[in-house]
Coordinates of C-alpha atoms (C1' of nucleotides) in Angstrom, one line a residue:
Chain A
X1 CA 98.2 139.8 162.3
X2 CA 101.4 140.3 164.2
X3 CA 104.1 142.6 162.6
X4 CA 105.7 142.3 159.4
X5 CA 109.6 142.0 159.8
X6 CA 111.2 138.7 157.9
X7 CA 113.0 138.0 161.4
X8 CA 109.3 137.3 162.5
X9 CA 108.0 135.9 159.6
X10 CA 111.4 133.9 160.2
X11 CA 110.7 132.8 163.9
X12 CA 106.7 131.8 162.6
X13 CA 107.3 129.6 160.1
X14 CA 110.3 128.1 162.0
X15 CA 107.9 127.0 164.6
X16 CA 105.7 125.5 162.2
X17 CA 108.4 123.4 161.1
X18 CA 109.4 122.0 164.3
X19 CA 105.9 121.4 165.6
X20 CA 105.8 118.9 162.8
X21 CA 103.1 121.3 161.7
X22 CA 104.7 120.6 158.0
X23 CA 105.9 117.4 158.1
X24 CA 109.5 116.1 156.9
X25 CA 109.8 116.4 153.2
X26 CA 106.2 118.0 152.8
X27 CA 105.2 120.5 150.7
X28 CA 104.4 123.8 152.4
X29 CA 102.3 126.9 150.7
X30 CA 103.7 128.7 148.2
X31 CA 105.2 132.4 149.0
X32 CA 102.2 134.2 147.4
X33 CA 100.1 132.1 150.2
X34 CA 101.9 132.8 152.8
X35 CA 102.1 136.4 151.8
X36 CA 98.3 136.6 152.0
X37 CA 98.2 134.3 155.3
X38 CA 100.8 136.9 157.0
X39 CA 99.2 140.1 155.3
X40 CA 103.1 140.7 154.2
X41 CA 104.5 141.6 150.5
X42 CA 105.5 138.4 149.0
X43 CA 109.8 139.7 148.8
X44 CA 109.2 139.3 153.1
X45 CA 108.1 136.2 152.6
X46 CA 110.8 135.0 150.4
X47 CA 113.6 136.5 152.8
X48 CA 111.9 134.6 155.7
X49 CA 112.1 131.4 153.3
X50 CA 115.1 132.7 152.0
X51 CA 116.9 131.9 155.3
X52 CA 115.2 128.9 156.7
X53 CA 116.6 127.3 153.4
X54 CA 120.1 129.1 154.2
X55 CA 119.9 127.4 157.9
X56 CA 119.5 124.1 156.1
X57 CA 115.3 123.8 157.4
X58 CA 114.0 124.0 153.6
X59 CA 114.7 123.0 150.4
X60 CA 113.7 125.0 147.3
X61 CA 113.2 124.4 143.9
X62 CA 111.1 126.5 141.0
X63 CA 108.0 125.2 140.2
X64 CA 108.9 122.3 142.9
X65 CA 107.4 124.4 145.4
X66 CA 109.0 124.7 149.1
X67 CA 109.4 121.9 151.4
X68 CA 111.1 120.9 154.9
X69 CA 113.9 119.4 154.3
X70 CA 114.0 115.4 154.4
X71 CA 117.5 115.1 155.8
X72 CA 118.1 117.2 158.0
X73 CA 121.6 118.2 158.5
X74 CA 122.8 119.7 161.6
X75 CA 125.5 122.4 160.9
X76 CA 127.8 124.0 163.1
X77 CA 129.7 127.0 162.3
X78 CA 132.5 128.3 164.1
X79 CA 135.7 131.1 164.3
X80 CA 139.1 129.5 164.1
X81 CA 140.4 131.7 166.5
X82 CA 143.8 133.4 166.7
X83 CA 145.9 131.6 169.9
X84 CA 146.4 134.6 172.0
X85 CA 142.8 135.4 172.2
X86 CA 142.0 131.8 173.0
X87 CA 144.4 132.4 176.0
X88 CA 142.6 135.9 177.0
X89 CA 139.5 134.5 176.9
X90 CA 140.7 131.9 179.5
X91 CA 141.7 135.2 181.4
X92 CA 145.3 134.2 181.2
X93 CA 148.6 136.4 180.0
X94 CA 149.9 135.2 176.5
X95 CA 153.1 135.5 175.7
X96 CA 154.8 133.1 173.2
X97 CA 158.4 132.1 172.2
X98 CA 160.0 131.3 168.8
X99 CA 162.7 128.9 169.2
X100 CA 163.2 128.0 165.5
X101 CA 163.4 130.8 162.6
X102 CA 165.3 129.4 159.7
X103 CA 164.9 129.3 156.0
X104 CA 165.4 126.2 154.5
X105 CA 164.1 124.0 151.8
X106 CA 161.1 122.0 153.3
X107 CA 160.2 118.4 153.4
X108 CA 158.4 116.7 149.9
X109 CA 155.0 117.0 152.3
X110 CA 155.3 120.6 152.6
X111 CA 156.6 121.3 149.2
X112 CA 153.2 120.2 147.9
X113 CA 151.1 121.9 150.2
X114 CA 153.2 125.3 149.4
X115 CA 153.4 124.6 145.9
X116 CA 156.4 125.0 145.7
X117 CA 159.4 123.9 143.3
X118 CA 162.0 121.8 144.6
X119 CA 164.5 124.5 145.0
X120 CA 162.6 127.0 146.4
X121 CA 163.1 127.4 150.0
X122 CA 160.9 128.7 152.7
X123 CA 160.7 130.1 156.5
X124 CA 160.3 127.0 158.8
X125 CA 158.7 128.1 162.5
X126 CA 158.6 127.2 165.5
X127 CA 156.6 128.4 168.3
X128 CA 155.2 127.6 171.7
X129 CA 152.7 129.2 173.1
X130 CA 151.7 130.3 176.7
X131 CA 149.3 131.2 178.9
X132 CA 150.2 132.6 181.9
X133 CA 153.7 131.2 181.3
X134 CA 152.6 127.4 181.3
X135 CA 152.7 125.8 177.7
X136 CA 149.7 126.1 176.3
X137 CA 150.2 125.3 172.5
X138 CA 153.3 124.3 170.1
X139 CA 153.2 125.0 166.8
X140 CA 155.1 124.2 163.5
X141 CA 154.9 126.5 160.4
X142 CA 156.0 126.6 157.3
X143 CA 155.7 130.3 155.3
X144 CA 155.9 130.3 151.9
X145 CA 158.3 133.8 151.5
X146 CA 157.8 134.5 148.0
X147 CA 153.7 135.1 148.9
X148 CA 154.9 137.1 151.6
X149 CA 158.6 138.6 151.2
X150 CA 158.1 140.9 153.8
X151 CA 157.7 138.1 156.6
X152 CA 161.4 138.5 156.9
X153 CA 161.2 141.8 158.4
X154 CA 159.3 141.8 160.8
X155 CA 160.5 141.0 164.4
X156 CA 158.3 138.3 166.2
X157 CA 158.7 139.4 169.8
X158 CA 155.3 141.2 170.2
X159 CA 153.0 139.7 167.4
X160 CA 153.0 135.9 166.5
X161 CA 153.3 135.0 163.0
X162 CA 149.3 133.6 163.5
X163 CA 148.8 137.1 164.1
X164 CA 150.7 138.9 161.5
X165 CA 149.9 137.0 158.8
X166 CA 145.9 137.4 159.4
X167 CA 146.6 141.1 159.2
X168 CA 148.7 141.4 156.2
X169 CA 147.1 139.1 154.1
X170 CA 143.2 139.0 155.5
X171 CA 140.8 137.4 153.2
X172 CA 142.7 134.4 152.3
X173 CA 141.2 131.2 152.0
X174 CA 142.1 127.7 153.9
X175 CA 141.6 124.2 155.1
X176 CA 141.8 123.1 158.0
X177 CA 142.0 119.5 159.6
X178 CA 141.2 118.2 163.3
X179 CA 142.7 114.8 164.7
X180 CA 144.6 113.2 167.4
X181 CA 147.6 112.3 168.3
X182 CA 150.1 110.8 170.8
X183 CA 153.2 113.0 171.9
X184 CA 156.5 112.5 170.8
X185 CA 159.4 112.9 172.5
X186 CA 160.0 116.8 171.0
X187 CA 156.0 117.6 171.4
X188 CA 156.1 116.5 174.8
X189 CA 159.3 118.3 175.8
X190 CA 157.8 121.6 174.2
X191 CA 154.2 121.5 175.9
X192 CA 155.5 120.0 178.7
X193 CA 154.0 116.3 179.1
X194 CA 154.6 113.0 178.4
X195 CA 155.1 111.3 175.4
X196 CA 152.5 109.1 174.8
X197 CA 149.8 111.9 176.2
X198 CA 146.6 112.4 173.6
X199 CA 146.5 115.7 172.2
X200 CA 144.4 117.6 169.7
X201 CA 145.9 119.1 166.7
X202 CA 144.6 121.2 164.0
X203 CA 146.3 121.6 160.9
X204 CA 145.6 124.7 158.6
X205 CA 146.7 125.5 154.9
X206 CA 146.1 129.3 153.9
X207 CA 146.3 130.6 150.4
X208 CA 145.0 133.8 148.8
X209 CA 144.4 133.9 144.9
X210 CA 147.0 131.8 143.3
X211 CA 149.9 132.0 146.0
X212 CA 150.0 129.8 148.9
X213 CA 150.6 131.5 151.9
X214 CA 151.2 129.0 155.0
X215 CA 150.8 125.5 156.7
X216 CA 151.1 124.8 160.1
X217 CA 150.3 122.6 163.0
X218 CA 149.0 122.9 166.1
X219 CA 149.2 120.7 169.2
X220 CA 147.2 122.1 171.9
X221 CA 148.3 120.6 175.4
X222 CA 146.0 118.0 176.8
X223 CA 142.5 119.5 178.1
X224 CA 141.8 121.2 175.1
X225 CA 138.8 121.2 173.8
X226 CA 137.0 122.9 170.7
X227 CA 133.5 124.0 171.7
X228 CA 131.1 125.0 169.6
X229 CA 126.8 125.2 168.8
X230 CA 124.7 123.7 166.4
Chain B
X1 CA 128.7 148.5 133.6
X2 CA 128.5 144.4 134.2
X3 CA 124.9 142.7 134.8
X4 CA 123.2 144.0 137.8
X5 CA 123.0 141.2 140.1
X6 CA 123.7 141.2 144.1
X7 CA 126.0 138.2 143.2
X8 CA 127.8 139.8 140.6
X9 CA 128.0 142.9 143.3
X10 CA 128.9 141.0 146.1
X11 CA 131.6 139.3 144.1
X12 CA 132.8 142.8 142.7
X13 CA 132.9 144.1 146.0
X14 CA 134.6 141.0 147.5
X15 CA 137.6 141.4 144.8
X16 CA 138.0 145.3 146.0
X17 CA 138.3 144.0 149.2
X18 CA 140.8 141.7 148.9
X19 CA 143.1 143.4 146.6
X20 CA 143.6 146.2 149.3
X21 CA 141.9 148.7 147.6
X22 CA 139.9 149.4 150.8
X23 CA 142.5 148.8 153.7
X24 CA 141.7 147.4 156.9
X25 CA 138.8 149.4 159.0
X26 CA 138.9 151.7 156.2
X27 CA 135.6 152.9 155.3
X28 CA 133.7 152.3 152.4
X29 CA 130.9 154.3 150.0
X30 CA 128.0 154.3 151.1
X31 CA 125.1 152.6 149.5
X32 CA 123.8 155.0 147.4
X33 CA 126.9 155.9 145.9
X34 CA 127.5 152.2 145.1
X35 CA 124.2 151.9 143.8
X36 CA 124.8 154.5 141.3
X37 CA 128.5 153.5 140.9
X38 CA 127.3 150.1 139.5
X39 CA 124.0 151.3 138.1
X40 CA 122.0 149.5 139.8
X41 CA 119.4 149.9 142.9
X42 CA 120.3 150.5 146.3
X43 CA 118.6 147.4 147.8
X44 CA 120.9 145.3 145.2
X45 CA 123.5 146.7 147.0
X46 CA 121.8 146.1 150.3
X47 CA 121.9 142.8 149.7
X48 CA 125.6 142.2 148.1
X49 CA 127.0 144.1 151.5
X50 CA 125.2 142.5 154.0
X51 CA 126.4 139.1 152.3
X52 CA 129.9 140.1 153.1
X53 CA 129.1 141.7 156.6
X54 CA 127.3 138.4 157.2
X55 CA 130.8 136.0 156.1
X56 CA 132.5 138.5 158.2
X57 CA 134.5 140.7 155.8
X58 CA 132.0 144.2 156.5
X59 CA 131.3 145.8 159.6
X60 CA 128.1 147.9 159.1
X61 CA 126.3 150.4 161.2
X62 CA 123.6 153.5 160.7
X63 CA 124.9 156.2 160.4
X64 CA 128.5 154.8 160.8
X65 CA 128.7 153.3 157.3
X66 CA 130.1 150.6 156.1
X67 CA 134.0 149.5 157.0
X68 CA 136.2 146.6 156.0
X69 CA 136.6 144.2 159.7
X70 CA 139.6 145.0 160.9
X71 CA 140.1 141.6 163.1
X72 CA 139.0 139.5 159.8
X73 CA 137.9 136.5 161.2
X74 CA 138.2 133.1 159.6
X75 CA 135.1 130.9 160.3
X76 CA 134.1 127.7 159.1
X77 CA 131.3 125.7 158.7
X78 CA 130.4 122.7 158.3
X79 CA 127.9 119.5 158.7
X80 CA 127.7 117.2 161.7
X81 CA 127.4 114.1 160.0
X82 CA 125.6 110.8 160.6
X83 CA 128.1 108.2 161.2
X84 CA 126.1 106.1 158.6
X85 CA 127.0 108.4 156.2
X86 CA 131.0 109.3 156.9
X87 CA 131.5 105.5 156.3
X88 CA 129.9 105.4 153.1
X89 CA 131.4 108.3 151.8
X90 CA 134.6 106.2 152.6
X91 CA 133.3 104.3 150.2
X92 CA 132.8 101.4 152.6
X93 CA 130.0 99.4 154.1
X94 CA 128.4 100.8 157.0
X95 CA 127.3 98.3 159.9
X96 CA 126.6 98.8 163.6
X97 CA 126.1 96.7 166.8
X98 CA 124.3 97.9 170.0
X99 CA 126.1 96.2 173.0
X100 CA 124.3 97.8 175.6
X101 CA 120.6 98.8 175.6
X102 CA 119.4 98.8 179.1
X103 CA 117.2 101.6 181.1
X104 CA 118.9 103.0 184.4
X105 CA 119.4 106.0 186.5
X106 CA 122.4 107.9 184.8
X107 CA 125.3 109.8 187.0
X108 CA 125.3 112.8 187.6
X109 CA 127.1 114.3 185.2
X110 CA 124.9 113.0 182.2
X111 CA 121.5 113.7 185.3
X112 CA 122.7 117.6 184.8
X113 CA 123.1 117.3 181.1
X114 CA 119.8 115.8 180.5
X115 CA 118.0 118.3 182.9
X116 CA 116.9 115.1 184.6
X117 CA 115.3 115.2 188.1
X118 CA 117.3 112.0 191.2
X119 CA 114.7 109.8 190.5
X120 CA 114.4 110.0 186.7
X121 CA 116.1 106.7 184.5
X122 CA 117.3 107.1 181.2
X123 CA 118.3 104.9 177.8
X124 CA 121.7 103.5 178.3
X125 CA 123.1 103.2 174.5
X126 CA 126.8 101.7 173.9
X127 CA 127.1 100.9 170.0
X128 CA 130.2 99.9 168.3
X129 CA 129.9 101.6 164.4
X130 CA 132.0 99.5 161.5
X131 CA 133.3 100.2 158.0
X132 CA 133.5 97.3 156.3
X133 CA 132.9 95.0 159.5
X134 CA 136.2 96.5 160.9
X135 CA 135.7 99.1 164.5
X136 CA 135.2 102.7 162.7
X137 CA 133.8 104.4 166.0
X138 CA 132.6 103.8 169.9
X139 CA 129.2 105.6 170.8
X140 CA 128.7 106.3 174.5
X141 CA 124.9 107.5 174.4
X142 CA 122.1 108.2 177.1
X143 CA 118.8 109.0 175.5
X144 CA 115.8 111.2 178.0
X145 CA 113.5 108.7 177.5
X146 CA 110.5 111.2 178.5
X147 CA 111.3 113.6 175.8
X148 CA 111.1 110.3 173.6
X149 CA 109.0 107.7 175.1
X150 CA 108.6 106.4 171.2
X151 CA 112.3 105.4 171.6
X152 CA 112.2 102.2 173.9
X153 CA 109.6 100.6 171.2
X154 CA 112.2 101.3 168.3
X155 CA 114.2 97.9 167.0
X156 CA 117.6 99.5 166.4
X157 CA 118.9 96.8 163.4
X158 CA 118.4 98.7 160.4
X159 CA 118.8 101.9 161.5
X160 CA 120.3 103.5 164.4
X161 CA 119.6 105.7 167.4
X162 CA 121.5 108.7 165.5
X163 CA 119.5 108.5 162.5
X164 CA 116.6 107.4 164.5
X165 CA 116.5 110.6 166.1
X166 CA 117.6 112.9 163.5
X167 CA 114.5 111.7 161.8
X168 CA 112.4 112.2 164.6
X169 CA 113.4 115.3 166.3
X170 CA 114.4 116.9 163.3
X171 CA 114.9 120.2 164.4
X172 CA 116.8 120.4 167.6
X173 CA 119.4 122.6 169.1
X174 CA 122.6 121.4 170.6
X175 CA 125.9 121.8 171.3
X176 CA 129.3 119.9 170.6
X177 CA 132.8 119.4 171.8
X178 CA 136.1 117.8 169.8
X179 CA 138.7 116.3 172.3
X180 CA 141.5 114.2 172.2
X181 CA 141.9 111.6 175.1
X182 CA 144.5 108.6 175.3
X183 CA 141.8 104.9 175.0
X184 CA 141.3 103.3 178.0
X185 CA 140.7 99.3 178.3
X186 CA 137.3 99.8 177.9
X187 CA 137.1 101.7 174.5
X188 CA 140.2 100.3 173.6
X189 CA 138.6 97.3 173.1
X190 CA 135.6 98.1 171.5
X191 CA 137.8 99.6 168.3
X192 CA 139.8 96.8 168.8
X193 CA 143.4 99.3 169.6
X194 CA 146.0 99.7 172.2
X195 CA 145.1 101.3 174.9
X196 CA 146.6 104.8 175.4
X197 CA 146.1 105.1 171.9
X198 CA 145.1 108.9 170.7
X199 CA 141.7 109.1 170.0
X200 CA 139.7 112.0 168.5
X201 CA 136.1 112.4 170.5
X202 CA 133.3 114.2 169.7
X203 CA 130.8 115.4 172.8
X204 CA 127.2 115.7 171.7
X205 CA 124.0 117.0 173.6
X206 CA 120.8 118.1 171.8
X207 CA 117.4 119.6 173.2
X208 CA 114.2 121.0 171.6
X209 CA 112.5 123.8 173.3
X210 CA 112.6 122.5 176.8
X211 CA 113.5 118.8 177.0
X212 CA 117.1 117.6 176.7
X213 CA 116.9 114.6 174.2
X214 CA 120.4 113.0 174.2
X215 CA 123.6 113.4 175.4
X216 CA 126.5 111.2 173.9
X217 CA 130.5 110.7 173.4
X218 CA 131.8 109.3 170.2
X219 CA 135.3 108.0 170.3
X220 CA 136.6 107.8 166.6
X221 CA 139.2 105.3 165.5
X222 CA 143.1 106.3 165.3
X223 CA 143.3 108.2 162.0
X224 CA 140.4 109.9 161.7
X225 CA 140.4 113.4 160.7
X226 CA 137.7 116.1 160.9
X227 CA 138.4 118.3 157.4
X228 CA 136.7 121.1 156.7
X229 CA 136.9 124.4 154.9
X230 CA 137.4 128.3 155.9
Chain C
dT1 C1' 120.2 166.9 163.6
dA2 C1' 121.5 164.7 159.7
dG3 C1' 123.3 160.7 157.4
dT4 C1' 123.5 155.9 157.2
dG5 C1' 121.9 151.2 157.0
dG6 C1' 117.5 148.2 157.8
dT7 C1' 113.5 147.0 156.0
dC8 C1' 108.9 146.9 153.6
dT9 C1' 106.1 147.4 149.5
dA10 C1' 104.0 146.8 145.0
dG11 C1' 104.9 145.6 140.7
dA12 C1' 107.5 143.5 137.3
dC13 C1' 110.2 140.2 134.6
dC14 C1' 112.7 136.1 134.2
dA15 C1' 114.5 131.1 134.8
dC16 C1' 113.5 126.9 135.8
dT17 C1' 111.0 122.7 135.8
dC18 C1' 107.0 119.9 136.4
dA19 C1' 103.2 117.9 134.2
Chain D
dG1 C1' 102.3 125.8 129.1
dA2 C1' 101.8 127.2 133.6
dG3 C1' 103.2 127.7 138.4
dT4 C1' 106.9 128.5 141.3
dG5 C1' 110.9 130.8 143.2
dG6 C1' 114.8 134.3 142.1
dT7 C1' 115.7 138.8 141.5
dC8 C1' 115.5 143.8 140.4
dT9 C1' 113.5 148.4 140.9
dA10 C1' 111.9 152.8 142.8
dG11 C1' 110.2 154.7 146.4
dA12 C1' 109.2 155.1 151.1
dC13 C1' 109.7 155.2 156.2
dC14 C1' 112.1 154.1 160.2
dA15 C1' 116.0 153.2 163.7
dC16 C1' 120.1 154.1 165.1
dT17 C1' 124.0 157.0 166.1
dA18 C1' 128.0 160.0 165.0
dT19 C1' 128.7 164.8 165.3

DNA sequence: TAGTGGTCTAGACCACTCA
DNA sequence: GAGTGGTCTAGACCACTAT
């Protein structure tokens, strides 16, 4: 009768849904069932069950009973990764350079992701990153300085602003947005390439409780890619 | 002393977090002393804590206890989506058009990806995906037809190869990769664009236990964007 | 070796919802 | 009303690992 343990409980009845053992949509036994089928206390069971629903292989309801899922939806998680390790895990040396620092009053566009009011002003950055001294990534940030007053004293030679930020203010929450896009003449010149070139560009608004924190933009150089498992 | 529920807990515990209360790496009660702390039982706790470890917030270990993560991690999740349904979501009518449909032997690029032996053929797929009879998306696909011989007897008009084997091999693993690449005549044409023109592309290849299934490129329209949430 | 989390159990009660 | 999953509890044992 095997041992008891959800994982393999888990890993069972996961098999029995992708032999097509339980068809799409069908109804399989209830947790009591399975508890007696397993020899198991009916709490594994519904841990077991508990996670195939989780992983998006079942679908739930009281009374409804348990049953595969009809539409299966693959889903893919994944770590939006801070920029320097990204370049370590290549094996490569980051460094990175700051060549803008200023506070100003930002654009209508940023304003409204910030939430800000129109006189408020806030730090505008902008970075390029390397790996192994070759551009690797240029990025445009805008931080909202009254979420984070002290932004403006810290010295960005040996931490990015990326990296900073995640520390000081950790748990915040975020969107984030992947597209395309062709060069213009100051991408290109920062990344070193052509205008024109495709690149890959994520965009990411943070904010934590009630204060928004940051926006910025990414441009990774051409060759990117984001890799990830479903 | 609040309802005693691991949600209630987890959410409890999340807030402590985030405020700072428990810095960085710092370590936190153990369960037991939570347990009493909230009045409830120790599993309750169990459960609210390894929620958090799971989304990344807790580190746990025996004997170690239990510390805040002191590289936080942002990670995301979310659904790969059937083309059919991105368009409609757009509110828009989804159509599609299989241009190419023809059995050969693939290169060797897509022979690797499929696990495919010299001699084997494969499913040749080009479809061109609308929204509202205008170019939405370019599919590049290559289907292993003997992990799917059902496939070649399949009229793709109503529905298409995606959903067709979504519904079919419900369950499969795979993995995926987002690029951005500048159109070339080919595609170009076939989303009726410019050539050079940034497009964002999505890389798909699925298996099930031991046979590859498909392999395919989507190349997304100028303007799309990939949203999703940390 | 001792303290911590990981897990299982048996029993219980409740919330939901289908018929 | 009755059957199902959702959850809590108290107790127990084990696996791991820091000291």
């Amino acid at each position: 009768m095997i041992k008891n343990s959800h994982h393999q409980v888990r890993q069972l009845l996961q098999e029995r849904i992708e032999s097509g053992e339980w068809a799409l949509g069908a109804l399989i036994p209830a947790e009591i069932d399975l508890a007696d089928e397993y020899g198991c206390a009916r709490s594994t069971i519904n841990r077991a069950l508990q996670a195939l629903a989780d992983a998006g292989m079942l679908v739930r309801k009281r009374k409804g009973g348990t049953r595969v899922c009809d539409l299966p939806v693959r889903q893919a998680k994944f770590a939006i990764p801070i920029v320097r390790e990204q370049v370590e895990e290549l094996g490569c040396i980051y460094t990175h350079n700051v060549i803008e620092n200023v506070l100003e009053i930002p654009p209508s566009s940023v304003m409204t992701r910030l939430n800000l009011s129109s006189k408020q002003s806030a730090l505008r950055l902008e970075t390029i990153h390397f790996a192994d001294e070759k551009p690797f990534a240029y990025e445009q940030r805008w931080v909202n300085v009254k979420a984070v007053p002290d932004v403006l004293n810290v010295p960005f030679n040996n931490i990015s602003m990326n990296e900073w930020l995640v520390k000081s203010v950790p748990f915040s929450n975020g969107d984030v947005v992947f597209y395309a896009v062709n060069a213009d003449q100051k991408v290109a010149d920062s990344i070193e390439t052509e205008p024109g070139t495709a690149l890959f560009v994520v965009e990411r608004t943070t904010w934590s409780k009630n204060d928004f924190i940051t926006t910025l933009k990414l441009f990774y150089k051409q060759g990117y890619q984001l890799y990830t498992r479903l």
